[in-house]
Coordinates of C-alpha atoms and ligand atoms in Angstrom, one line a residue:
X30 CA -13.6 -46.1 29.0
X31 CA -15.4 -47.8 31.7
X32 CA -16.8 -46.0 34.6
X33 CA -17.5 -47.9 37.8
X34 CA -19.8 -46.1 40.8
X35 CA -19.3 -47.5 43.3
X36 CA -20.9 -47.3 47.3
X37 CA -18.3 -46.7 49.6
X38 CA -14.4 -45.7 49.3
X39 CA -13.4 -49.4 50.5
X40 CA -15.2 -50.7 47.8
X41 CA -13.1 -48.8 45.6
X42 CA -9.6 -50.3 46.7
X43 CA -11.3 -53.8 46.7
X44 CA -12.5 -53.6 43.0
X45 CA -9.5 -52.4 42.0
X46 CA -7.3 -54.8 43.1
X47 CA -9.5 -57.5 42.2
X48 CA -9.0 -55.8 38.8
X49 CA -5.1 -56.0 39.2
X50 CA -5.4 -59.5 40.8
X51 CA -7.1 -60.7 37.9
X52 CA -4.2 -59.4 35.7
X53 CA -1.7 -60.9 38.1
X54 CA -3.1 -64.1 37.9
X55 CA -3.1 -64.5 33.8
X56 CA 0.2 -62.6 33.5
X57 CA 2.2 -63.1 36.1
X58 CA 5.4 -60.9 35.5
X59 CA 3.3 -58.3 34.8
X60 CA 4.3 -54.3 35.0
X61 CA 2.5 -52.1 37.1
X62 CA 2.9 -48.0 37.1
X63 CA 2.4 -47.3 40.5
X64 CA 0.7 -44.5 41.6
X65 CA 1.3 -43.0 45.8
X66 CA -1.0 -40.6 47.6
X67 CA -4.2 -41.6 49.7
X68 CA -5.8 -42.8 47.1
X69 CA -4.2 -46.3 45.8
X70 CA -3.3 -47.1 50.2
X71 CA -6.4 -49.4 49.8
X72 CA -5.6 -50.9 46.2
X73 CA -1.9 -52.1 47.7
X74 CA -4.0 -53.5 51.5
X75 CA -6.2 -55.5 49.4
X76 CA -3.5 -57.2 47.4
X77 CA -1.5 -57.9 50.3
X78 CA -4.0 -59.3 51.7
X79 CA -4.8 -61.4 48.1
X80 CA -0.2 -62.2 48.4
X81 CA -1.5 -63.4 52.0
X82 CA -3.9 -65.8 50.4
X83 CA -1.9 -66.9 47.6
X84 CA -1.9 -64.4 44.7
X85 CA 1.9 -64.7 43.4
X86 CA 3.7 -62.0 43.1
X87 CA 7.3 -63.2 43.1
X88 CA 7.8 -61.6 38.9
X89 CA 5.5 -58.0 39.4
X90 CA 7.4 -55.4 38.7
X91 CA 6.6 -52.0 39.1
X92 CA 7.7 -48.2 38.2
X93 CA 6.3 -45.1 40.6
X94 CA 5.5 -42.2 38.8
X95 CA 6.7 -39.8 40.4
X96 CA 8.7 -38.7 43.0
X97 CA 10.0 -34.8 45.0
X98 CA 13.0 -33.2 43.5
X99 CA 15.5 -32.8 46.8
X100 CA 13.7 -34.8 49.3
X101 CA 16.7 -37.4 50.2
X102 CA 15.3 -40.6 50.3
X103 CA 15.4 -42.0 54.0
X104 CA 12.7 -38.9 54.2
X105 CA 9.7 -40.8 55.1
X106 CA 7.5 -38.4 52.6
X107 CA 9.9 -39.1 49.5
X108 CA 8.1 -41.3 47.0
X109 CA 11.0 -43.9 47.5
X110 CA 10.4 -44.1 51.0
X111 CA 6.5 -44.1 50.2
X112 CA 6.5 -47.1 47.7
X113 CA 8.8 -49.2 50.1
X114 CA 6.4 -49.1 53.0
X115 CA 2.9 -49.0 51.2
X116 CA 3.6 -51.3 48.1
X117 CA 7.1 -53.0 48.4
X118 CA 7.0 -54.5 51.7
X119 CA 3.1 -55.2 52.6
X120 CA 2.5 -56.8 49.2
X121 CA 6.1 -58.4 49.5
X122 CA 7.3 -57.4 45.9
X123 CA 10.9 -58.2 44.7
X124 CA 12.7 -54.7 45.8
X125 CA 15.1 -55.4 42.5
X126 CA 11.8 -55.1 41.0
X127 CA 10.3 -52.1 42.1
X128 CA 11.8 -48.4 40.6
X129 CA 11.3 -45.0 41.7
X130 CA 12.6 -42.0 39.8
X131 CA 15.7 -40.4 41.1
X132 CA 15.0 -37.1 42.3
X133 CA 18.3 -36.5 43.9
X134 CA 20.2 -36.8 40.1
X135 CA 23.1 -33.9 39.7
X136 CA 21.9 -35.0 35.9
X137 CA 18.5 -35.1 36.1
X138 CA 17.5 -35.1 32.4
X139 CA 19.4 -38.4 32.1
X140 CA 17.8 -39.8 34.7
X141 CA 14.7 -39.2 33.3
X142 CA 16.2 -40.7 30.0
X143 CA 17.2 -43.7 31.9
X144 CA 13.8 -44.3 33.7
X145 CA 12.1 -43.7 30.5
X146 CA 14.4 -46.5 29.1
X147 CA 14.1 -49.0 32.2
X148 CA 10.7 -49.2 32.1
X149 CA 10.8 -49.9 27.7
X150 CA 13.1 -52.2 29.0
X151 CA 11.3 -53.9 31.2
X152 CA 8.3 -54.0 28.0
X153 CA 6.5 -51.3 28.9
X154 CA 3.7 -50.7 32.0
X155 CA 1.2 -53.4 31.9
X156 CA -1.4 -51.1 33.9
X157 CA -1.3 -47.9 35.3
X158 CA -2.9 -47.0 38.7
X159 CA -3.8 -43.6 38.9
X160 CA -5.1 -41.1 41.7
X161 CA -6.2 -37.4 40.3
X162 CA -5.6 -34.4 41.8
X163 CA -8.0 -32.0 42.3
X164 CA -6.9 -29.3 39.9
X165 CA -7.6 -32.8 37.5
X166 CA -3.3 -33.6 37.4
X167 CA -2.4 -36.5 36.8
X168 CA 1.3 -38.8 37.9
X169 CA 3.0 -34.7 38.7
X170 CA 1.8 -33.8 35.6
X171 CA -0.3 -30.0 36.4
X172 CA -2.5 -28.5 33.9
X173 CA -1.3 -27.5 30.3
X174 CA 0.8 -30.2 30.5
X175 CA 1.8 -31.4 26.9
X176 CA -0.3 -34.7 26.5
X177 CA 2.7 -36.0 24.5
X178 CA 5.1 -35.2 27.6
X179 CA 7.6 -37.8 28.7
X180 CA 9.4 -37.9 31.8
X181 CA 10.6 -34.8 32.8
X182 CA 10.9 -32.2 35.9
X183 CA 7.8 -30.1 36.8
X184 CA 7.3 -27.6 39.3
X185 CA 4.1 -28.2 41.5
X186 CA 1.6 -26.7 41.2
X187 CA 0.4 -24.1 44.5
X188 CA -2.5 -26.6 44.6
X189 CA -0.8 -29.3 44.6
X190 CA 1.4 -28.0 47.0
X191 CA -1.4 -26.9 49.7
X192 CA -2.9 -30.5 48.9
X193 CA -0.1 -32.2 49.9
X194 CA 1.3 -30.5 52.5
X195 CA -0.7 -33.0 55.3
X196 CA 1.3 -35.1 54.4
X197 CA 4.5 -32.9 56.1
X198 CA 4.7 -31.4 58.6
X199 CA 4.1 -27.3 56.8
X200 CA 3.7 -26.0 53.9
X201 CA 7.2 -24.9 53.2
X202 CA 8.6 -28.4 53.9
X203 CA 6.4 -29.3 50.6
X204 CA 9.1 -29.8 47.6
X205 CA 8.5 -27.3 45.0
X206 CA 9.3 -29.2 42.1
X207 CA 9.1 -33.1 41.0
X208 CA 10.3 -35.8 37.9
X209 CA 6.9 -37.5 36.6
X210 CA 6.5 -39.5 34.4
X211 CA 5.0 -37.5 30.8
X212 CA 1.4 -37.9 29.8
X213 CA 2.7 -39.3 27.1
X214 CA 4.2 -42.0 29.3
X215 CA 1.3 -42.9 31.1
X216 CA -1.2 -42.9 27.7
X217 CA 1.7 -45.6 26.3
X218 CA 0.6 -48.1 29.3
X219 CA -1.6 -51.2 28.0
X220 CA -3.8 -50.5 30.3
X221 CA -4.7 -47.5 32.9
X222 CA -6.9 -47.4 36.0
X223 CA -8.1 -44.8 37.7
X224 CA -9.8 -44.6 41.5
X225 CA -10.8 -42.1 43.3
X226 CA -12.9 -40.9 46.3
X227 CA -14.7 -38.1 48.3
X228 CA -16.5 -35.1 47.3
X229 CA -13.3 -33.1 46.4
X230 CA -12.7 -35.4 43.8
X231 CA -15.9 -35.1 42.0
X232 CA -15.3 -31.7 39.9
X233 CA -12.0 -33.2 38.6
X234 CA -14.0 -36.5 37.7
X235 CA -17.0 -35.0 36.1
X236 CA -14.1 -32.8 33.8
X237 CA -11.6 -35.4 33.0
X238 CA -15.0 -38.0 32.2
X239 CA -17.1 -36.4 30.3
X240 CA -15.2 -32.6 30.0
X241 CA -13.1 -32.1 26.8
X242 CA -10.0 -33.0 25.9
X243 CA -7.7 -30.3 27.2
X244 CA -4.2 -30.0 28.6
X245 CA -5.9 -27.7 31.4
X246 CA -7.6 -31.1 33.3
X247 CA -4.4 -33.3 32.0
X248 CA -6.5 -36.8 33.3
X249 CA -8.8 -36.1 30.0
X250 CA -5.9 -38.0 28.3
X251 CA -8.0 -41.0 29.6
X252 CA -10.7 -40.6 26.7
X253 CA -8.2 -41.1 24.5
X254 CA -6.7 -44.0 25.5
X255 CA -8.0 -47.6 24.4
X256 CA -8.3 -49.2 28.0
X257 CA -9.1 -47.2 30.1
X258 CA -10.9 -47.8 33.7
X259 CA -12.3 -45.8 36.4
X260 CA -13.6 -46.4 39.6
X261 CA -15.5 -44.1 42.1
X262 CA -17.1 -44.2 45.2
X263 CA -20.7 -41.8 45.5
X264 CA -18.8 -38.8 46.1
X265 CA -16.4 -38.9 44.1
X266 CA -19.1 -39.2 41.1
X267 CA -21.7 -37.2 42.0
X268 CA -21.2 -34.7 39.3
X269 CA -20.7 -37.2 36.5
X270 CA -23.8 -36.0 34.0
X271 CA -24.2 -40.2 32.8
X272 CA -23.8 -41.6 36.5
X273 CA -26.8 -43.8 35.9
X274 CA -26.0 -45.0 32.5
X275 CA -22.7 -46.1 34.2
X276 CA -24.7 -48.1 37.2
X277 CA -26.8 -49.9 34.9
X278 CA -23.9 -50.9 32.1
X279 CA -21.9 -52.1 35.1
X280 CA -24.5 -54.1 36.9
X281 CA -25.4 -55.4 33.1
X282 CA -21.6 -56.5 32.3
X283 CA -21.7 -60.1 30.8
X284 CA -19.9 -62.3 33.1
X285 CA -17.1 -63.3 30.7
X286 CA -16.1 -59.2 31.2
X287 CA -16.1 -59.2 34.4
X288 CA -13.5 -59.0 36.4
X289 CA -14.2 -57.9 40.0
X290 CA -14.6 -61.2 41.6
Ligands
F6R20 C1 1.1 -39.5 43.1 C2 0.7 -39.0 41.9 C3 -0.7 -38.1 41.9 C4 -1.5 -38.3 43.1 C5 -2.7 -37.3 43.0 C6 -4.2 -37.5 44.0 O1 1.9 -40.9 42.7 O2 0.5 -39.2 41.0 O3 -1.2 -37.7 40.8 O4 -2.5 -39.5 43.1 O5 -2.4 -36.0 43.4 O6 -3.3 -37.7 45.4 P1 -4.3 -38.2 47.0 O7 -4.1 -40.1 46.2 O8 -3.7 -38.1 47.9 O9 -5.5 -37.3 47.2

């Protein structure tokens, strides 16, 4: 796992976008796994700038990590809406290539199986963008999620509903269920890129990166992935025991391995 610690949240977004742009330049039909929430917003904003500067995204496709169950697609906080307004439109992706799990299907299990099949038909995810919940979740795989889980319905924890209430008017408006790619689905992506900013993520980052592999910390599955990168600001890195080692390693990375230009 590569751990990159940068001074500010803005720099986290710019560096992560540089890594993604680097991949798209090498593989124009890149399949991205798309997270919602606050953490990746700076990445999407920077990719929009890079697209204006000539990054060709015409063949890029995307699969969102998750969706609330029961929220109308037109609701501003449905992840279908959030992905459209923060990713597809600003970056200029082809909407036909951007997919979000169906949280309104009559047969949720069949819709989840179809989502897995669609990811497979696209050739699998090349790079999965991830945020992390304060309780260590990735996607909406709450603590105790199986490391081999696939896309399925989950019940949101009270911590996650409270954390996400800021996007809704009241806590009661936050749906109690979601459809999320499983940890096994996420692990199948060829590359994982997790970003976190702020002190309220520091415990989750320390547990995910340096703690034991445990379903109590779903993000610890990154330790098991052959190509995982974690980019954090100083506040989110503040409880990492080996922070100095990560800083030294990144500062002395050979030029041929760099992706942060
Ligand atoms: C959202 C998702 C979640 C968020 C996590 C952090 O698609 O998969 O795992 O990444 O809840 O949310 P923020 O970034 O809002 O702190």
